[in-house]
Tab-separated table of C-alpha atoms in Angstrom:
chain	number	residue	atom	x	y	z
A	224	UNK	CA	89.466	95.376	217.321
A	225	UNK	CA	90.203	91.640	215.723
A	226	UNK	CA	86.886	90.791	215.822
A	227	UNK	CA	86.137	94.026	213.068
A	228	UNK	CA	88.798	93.524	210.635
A	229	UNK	CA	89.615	90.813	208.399
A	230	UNK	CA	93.690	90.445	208.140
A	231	UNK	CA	95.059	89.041	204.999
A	232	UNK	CA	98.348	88.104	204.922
A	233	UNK	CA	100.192	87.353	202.154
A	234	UNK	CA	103.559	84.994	201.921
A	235	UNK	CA	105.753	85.909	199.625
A	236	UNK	CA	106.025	84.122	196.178
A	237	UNK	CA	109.695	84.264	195.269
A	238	UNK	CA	111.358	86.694	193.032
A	239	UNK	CA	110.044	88.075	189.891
A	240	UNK	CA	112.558	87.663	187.262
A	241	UNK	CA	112.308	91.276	185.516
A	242	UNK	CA	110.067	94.552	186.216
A	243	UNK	CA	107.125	93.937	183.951
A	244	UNK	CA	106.616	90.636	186.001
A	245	UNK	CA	104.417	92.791	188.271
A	246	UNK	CA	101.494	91.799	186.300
A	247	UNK	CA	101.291	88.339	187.048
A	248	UNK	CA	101.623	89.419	191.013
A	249	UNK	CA	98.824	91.717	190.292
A	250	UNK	CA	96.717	89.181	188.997
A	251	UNK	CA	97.476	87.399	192.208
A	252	UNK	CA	96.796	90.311	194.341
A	253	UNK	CA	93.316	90.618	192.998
A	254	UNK	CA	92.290	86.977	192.662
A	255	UNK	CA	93.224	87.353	196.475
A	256	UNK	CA	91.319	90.078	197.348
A	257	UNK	CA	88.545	89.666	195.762
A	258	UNK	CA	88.024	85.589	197.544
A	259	UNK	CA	88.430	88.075	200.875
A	260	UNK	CA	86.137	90.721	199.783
A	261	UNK	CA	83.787	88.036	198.591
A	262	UNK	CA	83.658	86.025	201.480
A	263	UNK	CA	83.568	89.433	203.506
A	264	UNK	CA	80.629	90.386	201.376
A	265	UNK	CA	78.449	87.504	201.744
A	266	UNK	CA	77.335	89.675	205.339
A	267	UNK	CA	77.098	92.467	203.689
A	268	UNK	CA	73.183	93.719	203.899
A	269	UNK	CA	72.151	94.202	200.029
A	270	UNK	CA	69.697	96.575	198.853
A	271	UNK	CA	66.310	95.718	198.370
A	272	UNK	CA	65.679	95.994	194.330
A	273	UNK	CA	66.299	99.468	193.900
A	274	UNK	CA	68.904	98.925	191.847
A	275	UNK	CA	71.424	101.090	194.536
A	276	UNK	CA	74.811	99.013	194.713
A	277	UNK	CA	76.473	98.261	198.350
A	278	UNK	CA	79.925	100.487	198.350
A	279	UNK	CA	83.327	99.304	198.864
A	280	UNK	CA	86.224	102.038	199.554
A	281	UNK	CA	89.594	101.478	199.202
A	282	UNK	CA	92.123	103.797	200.437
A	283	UNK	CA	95.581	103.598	200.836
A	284	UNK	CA	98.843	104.529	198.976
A	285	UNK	CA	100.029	104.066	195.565
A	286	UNK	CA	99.167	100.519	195.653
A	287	UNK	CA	95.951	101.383	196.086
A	288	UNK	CA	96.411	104.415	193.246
A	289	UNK	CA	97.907	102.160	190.703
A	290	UNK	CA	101.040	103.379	190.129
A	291	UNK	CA	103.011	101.254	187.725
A	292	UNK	CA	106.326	102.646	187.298
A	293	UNK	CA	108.031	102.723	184.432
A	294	UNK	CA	104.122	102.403	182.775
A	295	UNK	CA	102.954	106.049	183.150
A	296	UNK	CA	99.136	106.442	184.548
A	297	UNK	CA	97.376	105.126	187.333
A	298	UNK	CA	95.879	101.457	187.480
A	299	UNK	CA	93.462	100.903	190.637
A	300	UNK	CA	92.724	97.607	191.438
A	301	UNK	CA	89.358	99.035	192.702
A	302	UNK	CA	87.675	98.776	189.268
A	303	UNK	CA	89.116	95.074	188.660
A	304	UNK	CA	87.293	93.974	191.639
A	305	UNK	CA	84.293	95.461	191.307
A	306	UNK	CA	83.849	93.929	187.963
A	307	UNK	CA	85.065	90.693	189.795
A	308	UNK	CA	82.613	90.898	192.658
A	309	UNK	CA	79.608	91.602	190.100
A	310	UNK	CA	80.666	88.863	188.061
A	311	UNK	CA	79.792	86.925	191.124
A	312	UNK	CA	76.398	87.996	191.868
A	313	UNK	CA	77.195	90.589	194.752
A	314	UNK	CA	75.910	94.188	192.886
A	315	UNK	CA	78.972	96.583	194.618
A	316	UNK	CA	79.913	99.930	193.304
A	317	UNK	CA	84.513	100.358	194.444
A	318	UNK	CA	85.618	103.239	194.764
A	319	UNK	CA	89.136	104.036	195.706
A	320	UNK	CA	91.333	107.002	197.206
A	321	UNK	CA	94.848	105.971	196.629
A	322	UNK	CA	98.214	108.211	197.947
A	323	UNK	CA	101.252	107.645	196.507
A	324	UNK	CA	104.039	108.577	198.760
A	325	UNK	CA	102.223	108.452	201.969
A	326	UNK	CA	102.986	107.096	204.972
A	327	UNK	CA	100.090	105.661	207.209
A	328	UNK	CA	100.962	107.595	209.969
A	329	UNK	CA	100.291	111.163	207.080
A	330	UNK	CA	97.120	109.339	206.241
A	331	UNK	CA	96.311	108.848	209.663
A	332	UNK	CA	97.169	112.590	210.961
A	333	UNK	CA	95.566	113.783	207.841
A	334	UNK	CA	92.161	111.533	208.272
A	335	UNK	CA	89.974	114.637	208.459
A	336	UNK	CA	91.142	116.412	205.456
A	337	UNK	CA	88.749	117.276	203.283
A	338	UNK	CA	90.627	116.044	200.217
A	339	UNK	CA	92.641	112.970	201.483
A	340	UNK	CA	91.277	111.965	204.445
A	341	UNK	CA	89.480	108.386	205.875
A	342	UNK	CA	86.968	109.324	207.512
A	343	UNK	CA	86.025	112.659	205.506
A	344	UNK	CA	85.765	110.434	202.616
A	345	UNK	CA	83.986	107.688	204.260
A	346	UNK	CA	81.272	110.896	205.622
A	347	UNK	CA	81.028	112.006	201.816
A	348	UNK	CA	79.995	108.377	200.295
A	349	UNK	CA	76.205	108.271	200.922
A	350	UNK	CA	73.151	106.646	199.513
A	351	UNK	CA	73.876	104.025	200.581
A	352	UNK	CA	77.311	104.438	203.080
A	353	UNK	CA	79.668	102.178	202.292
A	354	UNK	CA	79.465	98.344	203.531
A	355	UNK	CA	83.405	98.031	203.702
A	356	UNK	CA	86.663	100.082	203.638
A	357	UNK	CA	89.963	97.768	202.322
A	358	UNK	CA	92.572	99.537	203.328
A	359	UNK	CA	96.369	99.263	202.397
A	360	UNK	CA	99.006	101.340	204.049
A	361	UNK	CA	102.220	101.111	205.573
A	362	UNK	CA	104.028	100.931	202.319
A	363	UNK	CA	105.613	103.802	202.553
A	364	UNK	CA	107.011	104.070	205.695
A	365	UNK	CA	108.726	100.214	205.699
A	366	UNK	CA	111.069	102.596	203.588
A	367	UNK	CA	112.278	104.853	206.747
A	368	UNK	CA	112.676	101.280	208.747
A	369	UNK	CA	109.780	102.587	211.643
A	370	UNK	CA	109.286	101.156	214.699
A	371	UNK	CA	106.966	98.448	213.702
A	372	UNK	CA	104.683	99.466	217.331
A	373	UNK	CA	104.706	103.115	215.508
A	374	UNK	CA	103.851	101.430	212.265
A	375	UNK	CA	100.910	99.010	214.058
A	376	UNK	CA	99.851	102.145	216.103
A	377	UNK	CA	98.910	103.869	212.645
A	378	UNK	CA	97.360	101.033	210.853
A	379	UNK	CA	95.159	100.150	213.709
A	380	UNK	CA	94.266	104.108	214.234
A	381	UNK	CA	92.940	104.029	210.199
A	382	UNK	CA	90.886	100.908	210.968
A	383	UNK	CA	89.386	102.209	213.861
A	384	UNK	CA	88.643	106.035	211.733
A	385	UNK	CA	86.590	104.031	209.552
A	386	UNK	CA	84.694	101.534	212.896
A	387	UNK	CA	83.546	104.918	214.467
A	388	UNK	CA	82.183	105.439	211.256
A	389	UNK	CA	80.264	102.642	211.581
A	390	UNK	CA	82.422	101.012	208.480
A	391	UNK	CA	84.048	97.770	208.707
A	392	UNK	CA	87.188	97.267	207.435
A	393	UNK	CA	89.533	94.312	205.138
A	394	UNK	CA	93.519	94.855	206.330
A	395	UNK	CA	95.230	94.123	203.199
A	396	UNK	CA	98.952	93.356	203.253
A	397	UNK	CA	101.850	94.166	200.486
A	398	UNK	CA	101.895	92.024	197.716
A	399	UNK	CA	104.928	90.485	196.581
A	400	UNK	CA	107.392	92.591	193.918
A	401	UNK	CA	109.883	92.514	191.898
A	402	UNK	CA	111.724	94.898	194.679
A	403	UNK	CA	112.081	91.901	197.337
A	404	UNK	CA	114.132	90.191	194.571
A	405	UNK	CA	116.385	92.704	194.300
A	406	UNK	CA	116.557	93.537	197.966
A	407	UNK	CA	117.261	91.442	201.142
A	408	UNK	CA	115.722	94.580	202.800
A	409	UNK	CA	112.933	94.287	201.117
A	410	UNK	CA	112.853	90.486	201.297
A	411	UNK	CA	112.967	90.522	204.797
């Protein structure tokens, strides 16, 4: 299983000092993930000049949505890195399926469902599949204090949805917030 997923762990950087500071961490989040995705991408088989794109999926939670609270409206960071990755002479068409309030063990149960699910949504992107699912999840259910073996159980059961699918995958971790400043919980 290590050998098909790329971990990325991420160290905290201290305390925001007020709520709209979530920018600069998203800026950070993205420079981050797209230096993974590149170097990720750099295996990635590119089509012949046809002009077709590789595809990158994201899925996850609201972090993967974009949901900025108090801001409302969605802000995927799927489109940022596209741009990013094309800027950098890899031609990749991101797409994302983010749900807010999920757990990874719901998006795991669920991973067949036609709407929400991993691997039904990896099985609809075609022409050409996708090169590489980044997946973010477990969010949601630090907030009921899991077992972390539950938690690791449902994380590794997403990544391995999308290697039956023949997809590799980029384990992405929680970016820092303006929450763990707040909270020693959190924090922790």
């Amino acid at each position: 299983f290590k050998d098909r997923v790329l971990f990325v762990a991420v160290e905290s950087q201290g305390a925001l000092p007020k709520p709209m500071a979530l920018r600069p961490s998203r800026r950070w989040l993205l420079r981050s993930l797209a230096a993974m995705a590149l170097s990720t991408a750099r295996g990635m088989q590119m089509p012949a000049a046809t002009g077709i794109k590789s595809r990158v999926f994201c899925y996850g939670d609201s972090l993967t949505a974009g949901t900025a609270v108090p801001e409302d409206g969605l802000f995927p960071y799927s489109p940022h890195l596209e741009r990013v990755l094309t800027s950098r002479g890899i031609p990749v068409l991101v797409r994302h399926r983010g749900l807010p309030g999920w757990s990874a063990a719901a998006m795991l149960d669920n991973r067949d469902d036609e709407s929400a699910g991993l691997r039904a949504s990896l099985r609809k992107i075609t022409d050409p599949s996708p090169a590489l699912a980044v997946i973010l999840a477990g969010t949601n259910d630090l907030g009921y204090e899991p077992r972390m073996q539950d938690l690791l159980q449902s994380l590794t059961g997403l990544h391995e949805t999308a290697h039956h699918e023949g997809v590799p995958t980029l384990a992405i971790a929680i970016p820092p917030s303006y929450w763990q400043g707040q909270s020693k919980a959190a924090a922790a």
